[in-house]
Coordinates of C-alpha atoms and ligand atoms in Angstrom, one line a residue:
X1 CA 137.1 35.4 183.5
X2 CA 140.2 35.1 181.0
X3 CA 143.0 37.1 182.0
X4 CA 143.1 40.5 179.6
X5 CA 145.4 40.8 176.5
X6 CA 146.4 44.2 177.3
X7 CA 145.7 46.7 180.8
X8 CA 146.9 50.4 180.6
X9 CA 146.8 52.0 184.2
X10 CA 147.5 55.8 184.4
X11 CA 149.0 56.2 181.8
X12 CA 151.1 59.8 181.2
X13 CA 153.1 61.5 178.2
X14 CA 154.5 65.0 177.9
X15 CA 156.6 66.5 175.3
X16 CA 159.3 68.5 176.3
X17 CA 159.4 71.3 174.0
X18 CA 162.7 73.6 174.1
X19 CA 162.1 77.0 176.2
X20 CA 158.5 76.8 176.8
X21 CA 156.8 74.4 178.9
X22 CA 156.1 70.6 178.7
X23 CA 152.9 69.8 177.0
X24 CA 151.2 67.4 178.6
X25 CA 149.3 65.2 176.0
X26 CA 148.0 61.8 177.8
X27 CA 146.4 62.2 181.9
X28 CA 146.1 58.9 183.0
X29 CA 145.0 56.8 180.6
X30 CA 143.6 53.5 181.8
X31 CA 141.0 50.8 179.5
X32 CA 141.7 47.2 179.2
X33 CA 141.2 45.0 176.2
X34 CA 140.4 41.4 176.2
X35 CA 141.5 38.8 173.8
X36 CA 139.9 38.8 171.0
X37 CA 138.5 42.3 171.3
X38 CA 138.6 45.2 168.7
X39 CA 137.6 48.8 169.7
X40 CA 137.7 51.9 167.9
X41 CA 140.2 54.7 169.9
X42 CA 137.5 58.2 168.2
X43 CA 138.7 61.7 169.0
X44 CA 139.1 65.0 167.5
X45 CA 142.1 65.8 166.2
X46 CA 144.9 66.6 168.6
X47 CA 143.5 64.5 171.3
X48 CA 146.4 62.0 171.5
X49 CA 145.5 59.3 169.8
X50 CA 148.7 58.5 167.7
X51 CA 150.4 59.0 170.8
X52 CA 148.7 56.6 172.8
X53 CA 148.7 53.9 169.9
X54 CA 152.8 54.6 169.4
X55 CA 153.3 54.1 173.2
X56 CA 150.9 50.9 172.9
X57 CA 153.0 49.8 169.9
X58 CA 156.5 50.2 171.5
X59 CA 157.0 52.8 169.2
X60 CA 157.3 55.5 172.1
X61 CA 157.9 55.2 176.1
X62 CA 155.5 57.0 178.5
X63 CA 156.6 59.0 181.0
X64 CA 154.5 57.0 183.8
X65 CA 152.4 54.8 184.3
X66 CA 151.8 51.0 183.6
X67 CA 151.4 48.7 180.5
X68 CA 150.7 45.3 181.2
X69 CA 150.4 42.2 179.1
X70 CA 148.6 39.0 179.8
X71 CA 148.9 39.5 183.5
X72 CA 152.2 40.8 183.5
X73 CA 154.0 44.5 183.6
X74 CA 156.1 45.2 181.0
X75 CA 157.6 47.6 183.1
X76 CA 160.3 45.5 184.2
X77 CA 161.6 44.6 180.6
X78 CA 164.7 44.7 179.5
X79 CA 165.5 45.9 175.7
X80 CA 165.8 42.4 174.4
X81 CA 162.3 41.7 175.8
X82 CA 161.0 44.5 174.7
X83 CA 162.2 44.0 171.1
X84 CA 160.8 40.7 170.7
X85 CA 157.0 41.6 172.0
X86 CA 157.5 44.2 169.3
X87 CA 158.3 42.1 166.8
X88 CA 156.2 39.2 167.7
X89 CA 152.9 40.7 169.3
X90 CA 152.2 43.8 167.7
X91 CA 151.3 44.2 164.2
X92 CA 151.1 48.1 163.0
X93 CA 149.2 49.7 160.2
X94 CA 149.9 53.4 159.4
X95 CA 147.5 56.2 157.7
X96 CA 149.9 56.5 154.9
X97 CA 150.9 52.7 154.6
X98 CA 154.8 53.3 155.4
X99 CA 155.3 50.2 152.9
X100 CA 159.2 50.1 151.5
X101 CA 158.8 51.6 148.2
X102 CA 162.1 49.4 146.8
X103 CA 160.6 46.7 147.9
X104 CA 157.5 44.4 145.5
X105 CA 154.5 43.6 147.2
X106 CA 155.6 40.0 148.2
X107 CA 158.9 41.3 149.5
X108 CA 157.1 43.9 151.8
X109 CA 154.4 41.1 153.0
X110 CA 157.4 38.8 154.0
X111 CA 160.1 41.5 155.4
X112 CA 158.7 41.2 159.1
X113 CA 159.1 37.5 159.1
X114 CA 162.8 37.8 157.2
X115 CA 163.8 40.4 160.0
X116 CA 162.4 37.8 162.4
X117 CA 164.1 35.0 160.7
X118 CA 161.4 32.7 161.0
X119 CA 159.8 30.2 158.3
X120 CA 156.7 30.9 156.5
X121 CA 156.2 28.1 153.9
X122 CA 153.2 29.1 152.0
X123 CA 151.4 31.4 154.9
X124 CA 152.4 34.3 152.6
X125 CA 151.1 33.1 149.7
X126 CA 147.7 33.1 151.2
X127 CA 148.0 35.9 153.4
X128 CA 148.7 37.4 150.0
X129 CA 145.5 35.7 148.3
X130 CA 143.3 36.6 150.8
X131 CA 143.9 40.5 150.8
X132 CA 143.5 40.5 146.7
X133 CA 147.1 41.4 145.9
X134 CA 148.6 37.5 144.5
X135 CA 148.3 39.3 140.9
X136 CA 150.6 42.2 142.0
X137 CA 152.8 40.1 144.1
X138 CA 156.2 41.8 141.8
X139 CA 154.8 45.1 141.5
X140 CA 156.4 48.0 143.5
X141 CA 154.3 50.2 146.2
X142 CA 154.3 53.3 143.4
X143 CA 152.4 51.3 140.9
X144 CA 149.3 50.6 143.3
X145 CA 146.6 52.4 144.4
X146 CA 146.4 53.7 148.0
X147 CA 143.5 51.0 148.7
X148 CA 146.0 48.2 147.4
X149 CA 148.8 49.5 149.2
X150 CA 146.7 49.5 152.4
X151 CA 145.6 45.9 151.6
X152 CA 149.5 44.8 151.9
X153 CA 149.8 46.8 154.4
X154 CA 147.2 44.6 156.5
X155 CA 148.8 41.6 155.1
X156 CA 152.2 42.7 156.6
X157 CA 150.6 43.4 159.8
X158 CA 149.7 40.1 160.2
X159 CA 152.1 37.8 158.4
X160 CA 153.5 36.6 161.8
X161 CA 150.1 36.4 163.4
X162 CA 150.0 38.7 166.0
X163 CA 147.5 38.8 168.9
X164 CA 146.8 43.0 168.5
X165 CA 146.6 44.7 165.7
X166 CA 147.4 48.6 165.8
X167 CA 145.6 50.5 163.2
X168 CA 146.2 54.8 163.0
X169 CA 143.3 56.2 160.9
X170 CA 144.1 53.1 158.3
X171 CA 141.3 54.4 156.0
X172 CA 142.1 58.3 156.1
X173 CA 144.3 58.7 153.0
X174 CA 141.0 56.7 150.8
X175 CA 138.3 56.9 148.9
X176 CA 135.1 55.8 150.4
X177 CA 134.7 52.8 148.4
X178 CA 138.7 51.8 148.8
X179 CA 137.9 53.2 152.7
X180 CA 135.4 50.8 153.5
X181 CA 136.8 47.5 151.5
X182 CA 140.0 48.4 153.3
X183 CA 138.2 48.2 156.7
X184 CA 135.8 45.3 155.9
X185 CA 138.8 43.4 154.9
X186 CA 140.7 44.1 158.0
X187 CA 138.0 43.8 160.7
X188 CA 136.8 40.3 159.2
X189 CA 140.3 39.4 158.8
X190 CA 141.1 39.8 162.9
X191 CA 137.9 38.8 163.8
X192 CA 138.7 35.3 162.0
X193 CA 142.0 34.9 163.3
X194 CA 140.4 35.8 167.3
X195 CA 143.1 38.7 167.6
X196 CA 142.0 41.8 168.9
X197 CA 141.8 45.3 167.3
X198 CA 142.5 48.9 168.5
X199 CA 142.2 51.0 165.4
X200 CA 142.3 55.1 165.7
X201 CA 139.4 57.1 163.9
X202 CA 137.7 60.5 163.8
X203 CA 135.4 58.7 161.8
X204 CA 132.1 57.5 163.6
X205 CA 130.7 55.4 160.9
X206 CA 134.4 53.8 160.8
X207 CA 133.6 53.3 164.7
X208 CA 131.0 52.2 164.1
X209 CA 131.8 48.8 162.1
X210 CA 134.9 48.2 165.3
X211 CA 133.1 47.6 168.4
X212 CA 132.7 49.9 171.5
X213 CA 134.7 53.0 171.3
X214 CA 136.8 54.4 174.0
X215 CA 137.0 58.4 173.5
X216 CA 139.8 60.3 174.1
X217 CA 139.6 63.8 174.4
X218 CA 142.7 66.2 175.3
X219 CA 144.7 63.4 176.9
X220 CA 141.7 61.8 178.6
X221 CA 139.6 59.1 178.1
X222 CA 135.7 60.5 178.1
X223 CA 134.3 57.9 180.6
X224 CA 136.4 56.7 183.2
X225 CA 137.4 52.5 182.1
X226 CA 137.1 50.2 184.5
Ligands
ADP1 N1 156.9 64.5 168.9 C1 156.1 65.5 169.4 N2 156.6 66.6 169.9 C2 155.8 67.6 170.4 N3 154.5 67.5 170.4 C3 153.9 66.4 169.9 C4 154.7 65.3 169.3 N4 153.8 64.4 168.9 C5 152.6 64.9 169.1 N5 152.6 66.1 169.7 C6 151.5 66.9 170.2 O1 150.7 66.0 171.0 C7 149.3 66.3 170.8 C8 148.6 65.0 170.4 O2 149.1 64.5 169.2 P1 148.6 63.2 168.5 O3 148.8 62.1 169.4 O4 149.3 63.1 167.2 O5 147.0 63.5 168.3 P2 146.0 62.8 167.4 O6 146.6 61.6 166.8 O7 144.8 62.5 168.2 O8 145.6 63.8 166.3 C9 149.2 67.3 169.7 O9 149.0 68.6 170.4 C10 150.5 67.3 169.0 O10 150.9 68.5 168.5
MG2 MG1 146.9 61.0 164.8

Protein backbone atom coordinates (compact mmCIF):
# COMPACT_ATOMS: atom_id res chain seq x y z
CA UNK A 1 0.00 0.00 0.00
CA UNK A 2 1.36 3.45 -1.28
CA UNK A 3 2.17 5.73 1.39
CA UNK A 4 -0.93 8.54 1.58
CA UNK A 5 -0.61 12.05 -0.11
CA UNK A 6 -2.04 13.74 2.76
CA UNK A 7 -3.14 12.37 6.82
CA UNK A 8 -5.01 14.85 9.13
CA UNK A 9 -5.03 13.44 12.78
CA UNK A 10 -7.23 15.43 15.31
CA UNK A 11 -7.30 18.15 13.93
CA UNK A 12 -8.60 21.43 16.13
CA UNK A 13 -9.47 25.27 15.31
CA UNK A 14 -11.06 27.98 17.49
CA UNK A 15 -11.59 31.52 16.93
CA UNK A 16 -10.86 33.73 19.60
CA UNK A 17 -13.56 36.23 19.48
CA UNK A 18 -12.91 39.52 21.74
CA UNK A 19 -15.05 39.32 25.15
CA UNK A 20 -17.03 36.30 24.59
CA UNK A 21 -15.79 32.99 24.32
CA UNK A 22 -13.69 30.97 21.82
CA UNK A 23 -15.75 29.28 19.25
CA UNK A 24 -14.66 26.18 18.66
CA UNK A 25 -15.23 25.32 14.86
CA UNK A 26 -13.14 21.97 13.88
CA UNK A 27 -13.16 18.74 16.84
CA UNK A 28 -10.66 16.55 15.73
CA UNK A 29 -10.67 16.20 12.40
CA UNK A 30 -8.99 13.13 10.99
CA UNK A 31 -9.44 11.40 6.97
CA UNK A 32 -6.56 10.57 4.82
CA UNK A 33 -6.33 10.95 1.06
CA UNK A 34 -4.37 8.88 -1.22
CA UNK A 35 -2.56 9.94 -4.30
CA UNK A 36 -4.46 10.34 -6.84
CA UNK A 37 -7.73 10.67 -4.96
CA UNK A 38 -10.53 13.42 -5.24
CA UNK A 39 -13.35 13.61 -2.61
CA UNK A 40 -16.02 15.93 -2.13
CA UNK A 41 -15.69 17.78 1.69
CA UNK A 42 -20.35 18.28 1.71
CA UNK A 43 -21.86 20.14 4.69
CA UNK A 44 -24.29 22.68 5.63
CA UNK A 45 -23.36 25.95 5.80
CA UNK A 46 -21.32 26.84 8.84
CA UNK A 47 -19.91 23.51 9.34
CA UNK A 48 -16.25 24.47 8.74
CA UNK A 49 -15.55 23.61 5.61
CA UNK A 50 -13.56 26.70 4.42
CA UNK A 51 -11.80 26.39 7.45
CA UNK A 52 -10.61 23.11 7.24
CA UNK A 53 -9.63 23.61 3.42
CA UNK A 54 -7.66 27.08 4.47
CA UNK A 55 -5.77 25.12 7.24
CA UNK A 56 -5.19 22.26 4.51
CA UNK A 57 -4.01 24.92 2.03
CA UNK A 58 -1.55 26.76 4.42
CA UNK A 59 -3.67 29.49 4.34
CA UNK A 60 -4.54 29.21 8.21
CA UNK A 61 -2.67 27.33 11.27
CA UNK A 62 -4.72 24.99 13.54
CA UNK A 63 -4.55 25.23 16.91
CA UNK A 64 -3.73 21.33 17.34
CA UNK A 65 -3.35 18.56 15.91
CA UNK A 66 -1.33 17.02 13.03
CA UNK A 67 -0.98 17.44 9.13
CA UNK A 68 1.20 15.12 7.52
CA UNK A 69 2.45 14.77 4.08
CA UNK A 70 3.77 11.79 2.25
CA UNK A 71 4.72 10.14 5.42
CA UNK A 72 5.98 13.02 7.00
CA UNK A 73 4.62 15.84 9.82
CA UNK A 74 4.70 19.10 8.76
CA UNK A 75 4.67 19.99 12.14
CA UNK A 76 8.24 20.40 12.43
CA UNK A 77 8.52 22.96 9.45
CA UNK A 78 10.13 25.82 9.44
CA UNK A 79 8.63 29.11 7.42
CA UNK A 80 10.78 28.55 4.46
CA UNK A 81 9.47 24.98 4.25
CA UNK A 82 6.34 25.87 4.70
CA UNK A 83 6.34 28.45 1.92
CA UNK A 84 7.60 26.29 -0.63
CA UNK A 85 4.89 23.25 -0.09
CA UNK A 86 2.62 26.21 -0.45
CA UNK A 87 3.76 27.31 -3.46
CA UNK A 88 4.71 24.04 -4.96
CA UNK A 89 2.11 21.44 -3.79
CA UNK A 90 -1.00 23.09 -3.36
CA UNK A 91 -2.99 24.54 -6.07
CA UNK A 92 -6.19 26.70 -4.69
CA UNK A 93 -9.39 27.60 -6.42
CA UNK A 94 -11.80 30.08 -4.69
CA UNK A 95 -15.81 30.49 -4.99
CA UNK A 96 -15.38 33.85 -6.31
CA UNK A 97 -12.24 33.19 -8.54
CA UNK A 98 -9.80 35.84 -6.58
CA UNK A 99 -8.16 36.26 -10.20
CA UNK A 100 -5.94 39.73 -10.30
CA UNK A 101 -8.32 41.97 -12.03
CA UNK A 102 -5.07 44.18 -13.56
CA UNK A 103 -3.85 41.39 -14.69
CA UNK A 104 -4.93 39.51 -18.69
CA UNK A 105 -5.80 36.08 -18.64
CA UNK A 106 -2.36 34.86 -19.70
CA UNK A 107 -0.68 37.03 -17.09
CA UNK A 108 -2.92 35.47 -14.24
CA UNK A 109 -2.33 31.69 -15.65
CA UNK A 110 1.56 32.36 -15.45
CA UNK A 111 1.80 34.64 -12.11
CA UNK A 112 2.26 31.44 -9.81
CA UNK A 113 5.12 30.20 -11.86
CA UNK A 114 6.69 34.04 -12.22
CA UNK A 115 6.40 34.33 -8.29
CA UNK A 116 8.07 30.87 -8.27
CA UNK A 117 10.54 31.88 -10.81
CA UNK A 118 10.54 28.86 -12.65
CA UNK A 119 10.38 28.12 -16.61
CA UNK A 120 7.32 27.19 -18.36
CA UNK A 121 8.13 27.11 -22.12
CA UNK A 122 4.86 26.41 -23.74
CA UNK A 123 3.03 24.50 -20.66
CA UNK A 124 0.94 27.69 -20.42
CA UNK A 125 0.08 27.88 -23.74
CA UNK A 126 -1.65 24.55 -23.43
CA UNK A 127 -2.73 24.72 -20.05
CA UNK A 128 -4.47 27.76 -21.58
CA UNK A 129 -5.83 25.73 -24.75
CA UNK A 130 -7.11 23.13 -22.86
CA UNK A 131 -9.41 25.17 -20.46
CA UNK A 132 -10.92 27.13 -23.64
CA UNK A 133 -9.46 30.60 -22.86
CA UNK A 134 -6.22 30.79 -25.79
CA UNK A 135 -8.79 33.35 -27.57
CA UNK A 136 -9.01 35.60 -24.40
CA UNK A 137 -5.47 35.19 -23.50
CA UNK A 138 -5.20 39.54 -23.37
CA UNK A 139 -8.48 40.08 -22.06
CA UNK A 140 -8.86 41.34 -18.37
CA UNK A 141 -10.89 39.22 -15.56
CA UNK A 142 -13.83 42.10 -15.91
CA UNK A 143 -14.54 41.27 -19.49
CA UNK A 144 -15.32 37.41 -18.83
CA UNK A 145 -17.99 35.63 -17.67
CA UNK A 146 -17.86 34.02 -14.19
CA UNK A 147 -17.59 30.43 -15.96
CA UNK A 148 -14.50 31.76 -17.97
CA UNK A 149 -13.01 33.32 -15.12
CA UNK A 150 -13.38 30.06 -13.14
CA UNK A 151 -11.78 28.23 -16.15
CA UNK A 152 -8.45 30.33 -15.59
CA UNK A 153 -8.84 30.05 -12.46
CA UNK A 154 -8.33 26.11 -12.74
CA UNK A 155 -5.62 26.76 -15.17
CA UNK A 156 -3.80 28.79 -12.47
CA UNK A 157 -4.29 26.20 -10.08
CA UNK A 158 -2.50 23.96 -11.92
CA UNK A 159 0.19 25.66 -14.02
CA UNK A 160 2.95 24.33 -11.78
CA UNK A 161 1.44 20.89 -11.53
CA UNK A 162 0.51 20.35 -8.16
CA UNK A 163 -0.25 16.94 -6.53
CA UNK A 164 -3.76 18.46 -4.59
CA UNK A 165 -5.90 20.56 -5.75
CA UNK A 166 -8.01 22.72 -3.18
CA UNK A 167 -11.40 23.71 -4.58
CA UNK A 168 -14.03 25.93 -2.06
CA UNK A 169 -17.57 25.68 -3.57
CA UNK A 170 -15.71 26.39 -7.22
CA UNK A 171 -19.12 26.17 -8.95
CA UNK A 172 -21.30 28.40 -6.35
CA UNK A 173 -21.09 31.83 -7.96
CA UNK A 174 -22.51 29.88 -11.63
CA UNK A 175 -25.03 29.07 -13.71
CA UNK A 176 -25.90 25.45 -13.97
CA UNK A 177 -24.69 25.09 -17.39
CA UNK A 178 -21.27 27.24 -16.69
CA UNK A 179 -21.52 25.10 -13.08
CA UNK A 180 -21.24 21.89 -14.48
CA UNK A 181 -18.67 22.58 -17.62
CA UNK A 182 -16.65 24.27 -14.90
CA UNK A 183 -16.56 21.01 -12.83
CA UNK A 184 -16.38 18.52 -15.74
CA UNK A 185 -13.45 20.43 -16.87
CA UNK A 186 -11.74 20.33 -13.57
CA UNK A 187 -12.38 16.81 -12.32
CA UNK A 188 -11.29 15.31 -15.84
CA UNK A 189 -8.49 17.73 -15.79
CA UNK A 190 -6.92 16.15 -12.18
CA UNK A 191 -8.06 12.90 -12.90
CA UNK A 192 -5.61 13.06 -16.20
CA UNK A 193 -2.80 14.51 -14.51
CA UNK A 194 -3.29 11.52 -11.37
CA UNK A 195 -3.46 14.51 -8.73
CA UNK A 196 -5.89 14.28 -6.15
CA UNK A 197 -8.93 16.47 -5.47
CA UNK A 198 -10.63 17.84 -2.22
CA UNK A 199 -13.19 20.19 -3.44
CA UNK A 200 -15.93 21.84 -0.77
CA UNK A 201 -19.71 21.62 -1.80
CA UNK A 202 -23.22 21.83 -0.25
CA UNK A 203 -24.12 20.58 -3.43
CA UNK A 204 -24.89 16.71 -3.62
CA UNK A 205 -25.10 16.29 -7.26
CA UNK A 206 -21.63 18.32 -7.35
CA UNK A 207 -20.61 15.42 -4.84
CA UNK A 208 -21.70 13.42 -6.64
CA UNK A 209 -19.47 13.70 -9.97
CA UNK A 210 -16.06 13.86 -7.07
CA UNK A 211 -15.82 10.57 -5.43
CA UNK A 212 -16.74 9.53 -1.81
CA UNK A 213 -17.58 12.38 0.33
CA UNK A 214 -16.37 12.96 3.78
CA UNK A 215 -19.20 15.07 5.80
CA UNK A 216 -18.52 17.53 8.13
CA UNK A 217 -21.02 18.67 10.35
CA UNK A 218 -20.36 21.43 13.16
CA UNK A 219 -16.62 20.75 13.28
CA UNK A 220 -16.89 17.01 12.87
CA UNK A 221 -16.56 14.65 10.36
CA UNK A 222 -20.08 12.48 10.19
CA UNK A 223 -18.34 8.96 10.25
CA UNK A 224 -15.38 8.53 12.14
CA UNK A 225 -12.13 8.10 9.05
CA UNK A 226 -9.94 5.59 9.46
N1 LIG B 1 -12.01 34.48 10.91
C1 LIG B 1 -13.04 34.04 11.63
N2 LIG B 1 -13.31 34.57 12.84
C2 LIG B 1 -14.35 34.12 13.58
N3 LIG B 1 -15.18 33.13 13.21
C3 LIG B 1 -14.97 32.58 12.01
C4 LIG B 1 -13.89 32.99 11.15
N4 LIG B 1 -13.93 32.23 10.03
C5 LIG B 1 -14.98 31.40 10.17
N5 LIG B 1 -15.61 31.60 11.35
C6 LIG B 1 -16.77 30.85 11.88
O1 LIG B 1 -16.43 29.47 11.82
C7 LIG B 1 -17.57 28.67 11.46
C8 LIG B 1 -17.22 27.84 10.24
O2 LIG B 1 -16.99 28.72 9.14
P1 LIG B 1 -16.58 28.17 7.69
O3 LIG B 1 -15.38 27.32 7.82
O4 LIG B 1 -16.50 29.36 6.81
O5 LIG B 1 -17.85 27.27 7.33
P2 LIG B 1 -18.39 26.75 5.92
O6 LIG B 1 -17.32 26.99 4.89
O7 LIG B 1 -18.68 25.29 6.14
O8 LIG B 1 -19.65 27.50 5.64
C9 LIG B 1 -18.71 29.66 11.23
O9 LIG B 1 -19.48 29.70 12.42
C10 LIG B 1 -18.00 30.97 11.00
O10 LIG B 1 -18.79 32.05 11.39
MG1 LIG C 1 -17.32 28.11 3.16
Amino acid sequence: MSVPLLEVRDLRKSYQLTGRPALEVLHGIQFSLNPGECRPICGPSGAGKSTLLHILGGLESPDGGEIIWKGESMKGWNRTQGALWRRGAVGFIFQSYHLIPELTVEENVRLPAMLAGVQLGERWEDLLDEVGMTLRRDHLPGELSGGEQQRVAVARALILEPDLILADEPTGNLDVASATAVLDLLVRMVRERQKSLLLVTHDESVAAKVGNPLRLLDGRLAEKEK
